[in-house]
């Protein structure tokens, strides 16, 4: 089983749509959870950390379900500039390293 | 805004040659990392470095790889004898501390092409 599993997509949505991405992780000892964004051939950039209580940053909402080992990201009112690959990332279980999922590609269309 | 920088942006080398990839982490950061991303695949951890020594490494980071902080600003990754499968984007990252939610800031990457 992959350590961090994501639907690769692509998700093709119109501007203004709401889109949700899901991610599952296999290591129950994972302690920190993040969503990163990666544009084509660029470095990953932190979008937001994910907390157990759930958290929101503008149009972005992240949720964590530790019991199900499941993380989600909701994007409301999609913009063309949201087109990118969204990486689910976990850390912990005795490791300092970030463990990345393969990413979910989002294409927002006019 | 402070950022991680990497040089060169693209390195082309022949199989069997040694390459050194360079990174300048953010100045007050204490933890440094190398990751790689083979084209079309996920980002993979290679090694972390703290207090002038390796603190963690992955199975990928075998004897062909080494890291060094030769001075107060640079952090380097050396591949002794490159193989075709070493072709990838190599990202350097740094973080201020190692606390659970501390962000790792990534550099723009070096694209390594092994011919």
mmCIF file of C-alpha atoms in Angstrom:
data_model
loop_
_atom_site.group_PDB
_atom_site.id
_atom_site.type_symbol
_atom_site.label_atom_id
_atom_site.label_comp_id
_atom_site.label_asym_id
_atom_site.label_seq_id
_atom_site.Cartn_x
_atom_site.Cartn_y
_atom_site.Cartn_z
ATOM 1 C CA UNK A 1 0.000 0.000 0.000
ATOM 2 C CA UNK A 2 1.315 3.467 -0.879
ATOM 3 C CA UNK A 3 2.253 5.645 2.098
ATOM 4 C CA UNK A 4 0.205 8.563 0.804
ATOM 5 C CA UNK A 5 -2.436 7.916 -1.811
ATOM 6 C CA UNK A 6 -4.216 10.447 -3.996
ATOM 7 C CA UNK A 7 -6.451 10.358 -7.037
ATOM 8 C CA UNK A 8 -4.178 11.651 -9.833
ATOM 9 C CA UNK A 9 -7.028 13.350 -11.700
ATOM 10 C CA UNK A 10 -7.074 15.481 -13.731
ATOM 11 C CA UNK A 11 -10.008 17.354 -12.329
ATOM 12 C CA UNK A 12 -11.314 19.697 -15.023
ATOM 13 C CA UNK A 13 -13.670 22.273 -13.530
ATOM 14 C CA UNK A 14 -15.131 25.591 -14.682
ATOM 15 C CA UNK A 15 -14.205 28.854 -12.997
ATOM 16 C CA UNK A 16 -16.279 29.389 -9.885
ATOM 17 C CA UNK A 17 -16.772 25.694 -9.192
ATOM 18 C CA UNK A 18 -16.138 23.990 -5.875
ATOM 19 C CA UNK A 19 -13.765 21.043 -6.017
ATOM 20 C CA UNK A 20 -12.647 18.574 -3.369
ATOM 21 C CA UNK A 21 -9.539 16.411 -3.203
ATOM 22 C CA UNK A 22 -9.012 13.453 -0.924
ATOM 23 C CA UNK A 23 -5.957 11.693 0.354
ATOM 24 C CA UNK A 24 -5.315 8.656 2.543
ATOM 25 C CA UNK A 25 -2.147 7.814 4.451
ATOM 26 C CA UNK A 26 -0.975 4.471 5.734
ATOM 27 C CA UNK A 27 1.201 5.341 8.736
ATOM 28 C CA UNK A 28 -1.030 5.779 11.767
ATOM 29 C CA UNK A 29 1.884 7.367 13.630
ATOM 30 C CA UNK A 30 1.930 10.347 11.244
ATOM 31 C CA UNK A 31 1.778 13.593 13.176
ATOM 32 C CA UNK A 32 1.784 16.493 10.719
ATOM 33 C CA UNK A 33 -0.266 16.970 7.612
ATOM 34 C CA UNK A 34 -0.016 19.470 4.801
ATOM 35 C CA UNK A 35 -1.281 20.398 1.396
ATOM 36 C CA UNK A 36 1.364 21.678 -0.990
ATOM 37 C CA UNK A 37 0.803 23.113 -4.423
ATOM 38 C CA UNK A 38 3.146 22.412 -7.332
ATOM 39 C CA UNK A 39 3.037 24.230 -10.631
ATOM 40 C CA UNK A 40 4.471 22.516 -13.704
ATOM 41 C CA UNK A 41 8.244 21.958 -13.311
ATOM 42 C CA UNK A 42 8.363 24.170 -10.216
ATOM 43 C CA UNK A 43 9.066 23.541 -6.561
ATOM 44 C CA UNK A 44 6.354 22.486 -4.094
ATOM 45 C CA UNK A 45 4.948 25.385 -2.100
ATOM 46 C CA UNK A 46 3.030 25.060 1.145
ATOM 47 C CA UNK A 47 -0.643 25.795 0.672
ATOM 48 C CA UNK A 48 -1.749 25.037 4.198
ATOM 49 C CA UNK A 49 -1.144 22.851 7.201
ATOM 50 C CA UNK A 50 -3.983 20.559 8.241
ATOM 51 C CA UNK A 51 -5.123 20.446 11.843
ATOM 52 C CA UNK A 52 -7.316 17.920 13.591
ATOM 53 C CA UNK A 53 -10.048 20.475 14.121
ATOM 54 C CA UNK A 54 -10.032 21.418 10.445
ATOM 55 C CA UNK A 55 -8.916 24.769 9.180
ATOM 56 C CA UNK A 56 -9.804 27.336 6.577
ATOM 57 C CA UNK A 57 -7.757 29.869 4.673
ATOM 58 C CA UNK A 58 -9.866 32.012 2.415
ATOM 59 C CA UNK A 59 -11.318 29.789 -0.293
ATOM 60 C CA UNK A 60 -9.437 26.732 0.955
ATOM 61 C CA UNK A 61 -10.630 24.355 3.672
ATOM 62 C CA UNK A 62 -8.680 21.359 4.929
ATOM 63 C CA UNK A 63 -9.963 18.512 7.065
ATOM 64 C CA UNK A 64 -8.234 15.649 8.833
ATOM 65 C CA UNK A 65 -9.814 12.421 10.016
ATOM 66 C CA UNK A 66 -7.218 10.552 12.066
ATOM 67 C CA UNK A 67 -9.453 7.544 12.687
ATOM 68 C CA UNK A 68 -9.882 6.978 8.953
ATOM 69 C CA UNK A 69 -6.379 8.291 8.088
ATOM 70 C CA UNK A 70 -7.959 10.611 5.590
ATOM 71 C CA UNK A 71 -7.224 14.204 4.600
ATOM 72 C CA UNK A 72 -9.267 16.461 2.362
ATOM 73 C CA UNK A 73 -8.934 19.807 0.641
ATOM 74 C CA UNK A 74 -11.887 21.851 -0.549
ATOM 75 C CA UNK A 75 -11.451 24.751 -2.950
ATOM 76 C CA UNK A 76 -14.392 27.101 -3.352
ATOM 77 C CA UNK A 77 -14.954 29.578 -6.181
ATOM 78 C CA UNK A 78 -12.124 28.137 -8.302
ATOM 79 C CA UNK A 79 -9.909 30.596 -10.167
ATOM 80 C CA UNK A 80 -7.866 29.996 -13.304
ATOM 81 C CA UNK A 81 -4.777 30.551 -11.135
ATOM 82 C CA UNK A 82 -5.721 27.539 -8.996
ATOM 83 C CA UNK A 83 -4.701 25.257 -11.875
ATOM 84 C CA UNK A 84 -1.828 23.197 -10.488
ATOM 85 C CA UNK A 85 -1.024 19.848 -8.906
ATOM 86 C CA UNK A 86 -2.038 19.541 -5.262
ATOM 87 C CA UNK A 87 0.227 17.384 -3.138
ATOM 88 C CA UNK A 88 -0.904 15.684 0.041
ATOM 89 C CA UNK A 89 2.045 15.511 2.431
ATOM 90 C CA UNK A 90 2.511 13.860 5.818
ATOM 91 C CA UNK A 91 5.303 13.761 8.367
ATOM 92 C CA UNK A 92 5.907 11.879 11.562
ATOM 93 C CA UNK A 93 6.036 8.360 12.764
ATOM 94 C CA UNK A 94 9.606 8.933 13.875
ATOM 95 C CA UNK A 95 10.670 10.518 10.595
ATOM 96 C CA UNK A 96 11.760 14.079 9.905
ATOM 97 C CA UNK A 97 11.199 13.713 6.204
ATOM 98 C CA UNK A 98 8.093 14.802 4.367
ATOM 99 C CA UNK A 99 6.271 11.976 2.590
ATOM 100 C CA UNK A 100 4.519 13.148 -0.540
ATOM 101 C CA UNK A 101 1.583 11.755 -2.425
ATOM 102 C CA UNK A 102 1.777 11.669 -6.193
ATOM 103 C CA UNK A 103 -0.523 14.666 -6.452
ATOM 104 C CA UNK A 104 -3.908 15.513 -7.899
ATOM 105 C CA UNK A 105 -3.935 17.692 -10.999
ATOM 106 C CA UNK A 106 -6.517 20.476 -11.186
ATOM 107 C CA UNK A 107 -7.327 22.343 -14.379
ATOM 108 C CA UNK A 108 -9.706 25.271 -14.003
ATOM 109 C CA UNK A 109 -11.249 26.283 -17.296
ATOM 110 C CA UNK A 110 -12.721 29.644 -18.325
ATOM 111 C CA UNK B 1 11.038 37.522 1.373
ATOM 112 C CA UNK B 2 13.951 35.180 2.087
ATOM 113 C CA UNK B 3 14.176 32.177 -0.196
ATOM 114 C CA UNK B 4 16.190 29.054 -0.848
ATOM 115 C CA UNK B 5 18.359 29.319 -3.936
ATOM 116 C CA UNK B 6 19.875 26.514 -6.016
ATOM 117 C CA UNK B 7 22.525 26.362 -8.710
ATOM 118 C CA UNK B 8 22.723 25.403 -11.463
ATOM 119 C CA UNK B 9 19.140 25.398 -12.683
ATOM 120 C CA UNK B 10 19.997 22.680 -15.204
ATOM 121 C CA UNK B 11 22.953 20.305 -15.227
ATOM 122 C CA UNK B 12 23.708 17.910 -18.060
ATOM 123 C CA UNK B 13 26.319 15.245 -17.439
ATOM 124 C CA UNK B 14 27.609 11.995 -18.859
ATOM 125 C CA UNK B 15 26.940 8.718 -17.061
ATOM 126 C CA UNK B 16 29.695 7.948 -14.594
ATOM 127 C CA UNK B 17 30.626 11.583 -13.997
ATOM 128 C CA UNK B 18 30.490 13.311 -10.628
ATOM 129 C CA UNK B 19 28.103 16.203 -10.110
ATOM 130 C CA UNK B 20 27.710 18.674 -7.287
ATOM 131 C CA UNK B 21 24.412 20.432 -6.798
ATOM 132 C CA UNK B 22 24.473 23.592 -4.731
ATOM 133 C CA UNK B 23 21.948 25.184 -2.432
ATOM 134 C CA UNK B 24 21.874 28.268 -0.247
ATOM 135 C CA UNK B 25 19.275 27.736 2.490
ATOM 136 C CA UNK B 26 17.460 30.572 4.222
ATOM 137 C CA UNK B 27 19.988 32.221 6.506
ATOM 138 C CA UNK B 28 18.491 31.572 9.959
ATOM 139 C CA UNK B 29 17.374 28.030 9.170
ATOM 140 C CA UNK B 30 18.996 25.106 10.920
ATOM 141 C CA UNK B 31 17.637 22.038 9.117
ATOM 142 C CA UNK B 32 18.419 21.245 5.504
ATOM 143 C CA UNK B 33 16.999 18.635 3.159
ATOM 144 C CA UNK B 34 17.382 17.210 -0.299
ATOM 145 C CA UNK B 35 14.472 15.737 -2.222
ATOM 146 C CA UNK B 36 14.240 14.523 -5.786
ATOM 147 C CA UNK B 37 11.431 14.187 -8.282
ATOM 148 C CA UNK B 38 11.789 11.962 -11.319
ATOM 149 C CA UNK B 39 9.724 13.299 -14.215
ATOM 150 C CA UNK B 40 6.086 12.333 -13.784
ATOM 151 C CA UNK B 41 6.627 10.843 -10.340
ATOM 152 C CA UNK B 42 6.227 11.985 -6.763
ATOM 153 C CA UNK B 43 8.657 14.012 -4.705
ATOM 154 C CA UNK B 44 10.931 11.676 -2.726
ATOM 155 C CA UNK B 45 13.032 12.401 0.347
ATOM 156 C CA UNK B 46 16.760 11.816 0.113
ATOM 157 C CA UNK B 47 18.442 13.197 3.221
ATOM 158 C CA UNK B 48 18.176 15.662 6.087
ATOM 159 C CA UNK B 49 21.086 17.492 7.695
ATOM 160 C CA UNK B 50 21.445 19.243 11.015
ATOM 161 C CA UNK B 51 24.383 20.469 13.044
ATOM 162 C CA UNK B 52 26.849 19.388 10.359
ATOM 163 C CA UNK B 53 25.715 15.815 10.168
ATOM 164 C CA UNK B 54 23.130 13.668 8.460
ATOM 165 C CA UNK B 55 20.111 13.248 10.704
ATOM 166 C CA UNK B 56 18.072 10.984 8.451
ATOM 167 C CA UNK B 57 18.404 9.401 5.019
ATOM 168 C CA UNK B 58 16.248 7.315 2.740
ATOM 169 C CA UNK B 59 17.017 4.077 0.929
ATOM 170 C CA UNK B 60 17.690 6.113 -2.206
ATOM 171 C CA UNK B 61 20.592 7.904 -0.510
ATOM 172 C CA UNK B 62 23.223 5.221 -1.012
ATOM 173 C CA UNK B 63 27.014 5.426 -1.061
ATOM 174 C CA UNK B 64 26.949 7.311 -4.355
ATOM 175 C CA UNK B 65 25.460 10.320 -2.585
ATOM 176 C CA UNK B 66 27.001 12.654 -0.050
ATOM 177 C CA UNK B 67 26.082 16.010 1.456
ATOM 178 C CA UNK B 68 28.205 18.747 2.875
ATOM 179 C CA UNK B 69 27.965 22.211 4.334
ATOM 180 C CA UNK B 70 31.369 23.506 3.245
ATOM 181 C CA UNK B 71 30.877 26.991 4.657
ATOM 182 C CA UNK B 72 28.279 28.977 6.557
ATOM 183 C CA UNK B 73 25.933 29.396 3.648
ATOM 184 C CA UNK B 74 26.161 26.586 1.083
ATOM 185 C CA UNK B 75 24.694 23.100 1.310
ATOM 186 C CA UNK B 76 25.743 20.660 -1.395
ATOM 187 C CA UNK B 77 24.652 17.299 -2.748
ATOM 188 C CA UNK B 78 27.305 15.256 -4.531
ATOM 189 C CA UNK B 79 26.593 12.280 -6.743
ATOM 190 C CA UNK B 80 29.872 10.428 -7.243
ATOM 191 C CA UNK B 81 29.185 8.393 -10.360
ATOM 192 C CA UNK B 82 25.939 9.346 -12.009
ATOM 193 C CA UNK B 83 23.590 6.778 -13.506
ATOM 194 C CA UNK B 84 20.863 7.288 -16.089
ATOM 195 C CA UNK B 85 18.258 6.787 -13.371
ATOM 196 C CA UNK B 86 19.647 9.754 -11.420
ATOM 197 C CA UNK B 87 18.030 12.045 -13.986
ATOM 198 C CA UNK B 88 15.501 14.037 -11.986
ATOM 199 C CA UNK B 89 14.697 17.398 -10.470
ATOM 200 C CA UNK B 90 16.584 17.836 -7.212
ATOM 201 C CA UNK B 91 15.044 20.151 -4.629
ATOM 202 C CA UNK B 92 16.817 21.582 -1.640
ATOM 203 C CA UNK B 93 14.700 22.655 1.331
ATOM 204 C CA UNK B 94 15.321 24.245 4.691
ATOM 205 C CA UNK B 95 13.379 24.781 7.877
ATOM 206 C CA UNK B 96 13.948 26.977 10.886
ATOM 207 C CA UNK B 97 13.521 24.217 13.413
ATOM 208 C CA UNK B 98 12.180 20.723 13.528
ATOM 209 C CA UNK B 99 8.797 21.148 15.136
ATOM 210 C CA UNK B 100 5.786 19.286 13.894
ATOM 211 C CA UNK B 101 4.229 22.036 11.832
ATOM 212 C CA UNK B 102 7.364 23.880 10.858
ATOM 213 C CA UNK B 103 7.308 24.644 7.160
ATOM 214 C CA UNK B 104 10.028 23.364 4.867
ATOM 215 C CA UNK B 105 10.802 25.967 2.214
ATOM 216 C CA UNK B 106 11.836 24.544 -1.132
ATOM 217 C CA UNK B 107 14.282 25.965 -3.616
ATOM 218 C CA UNK B 108 13.467 26.154 -7.351
ATOM 219 C CA UNK B 109 15.332 22.920 -8.052
ATOM 220 C CA UNK B 110 18.168 21.719 -10.254
ATOM 221 C CA UNK B 111 17.187 19.622 -13.246
ATOM 222 C CA UNK B 112 19.825 16.903 -13.655
ATOM 223 C CA UNK B 113 20.021 15.134 -16.977
ATOM 224 C CA UNK B 114 22.342 12.126 -17.204
ATOM 225 C CA UNK B 115 23.198 11.025 -20.735
#
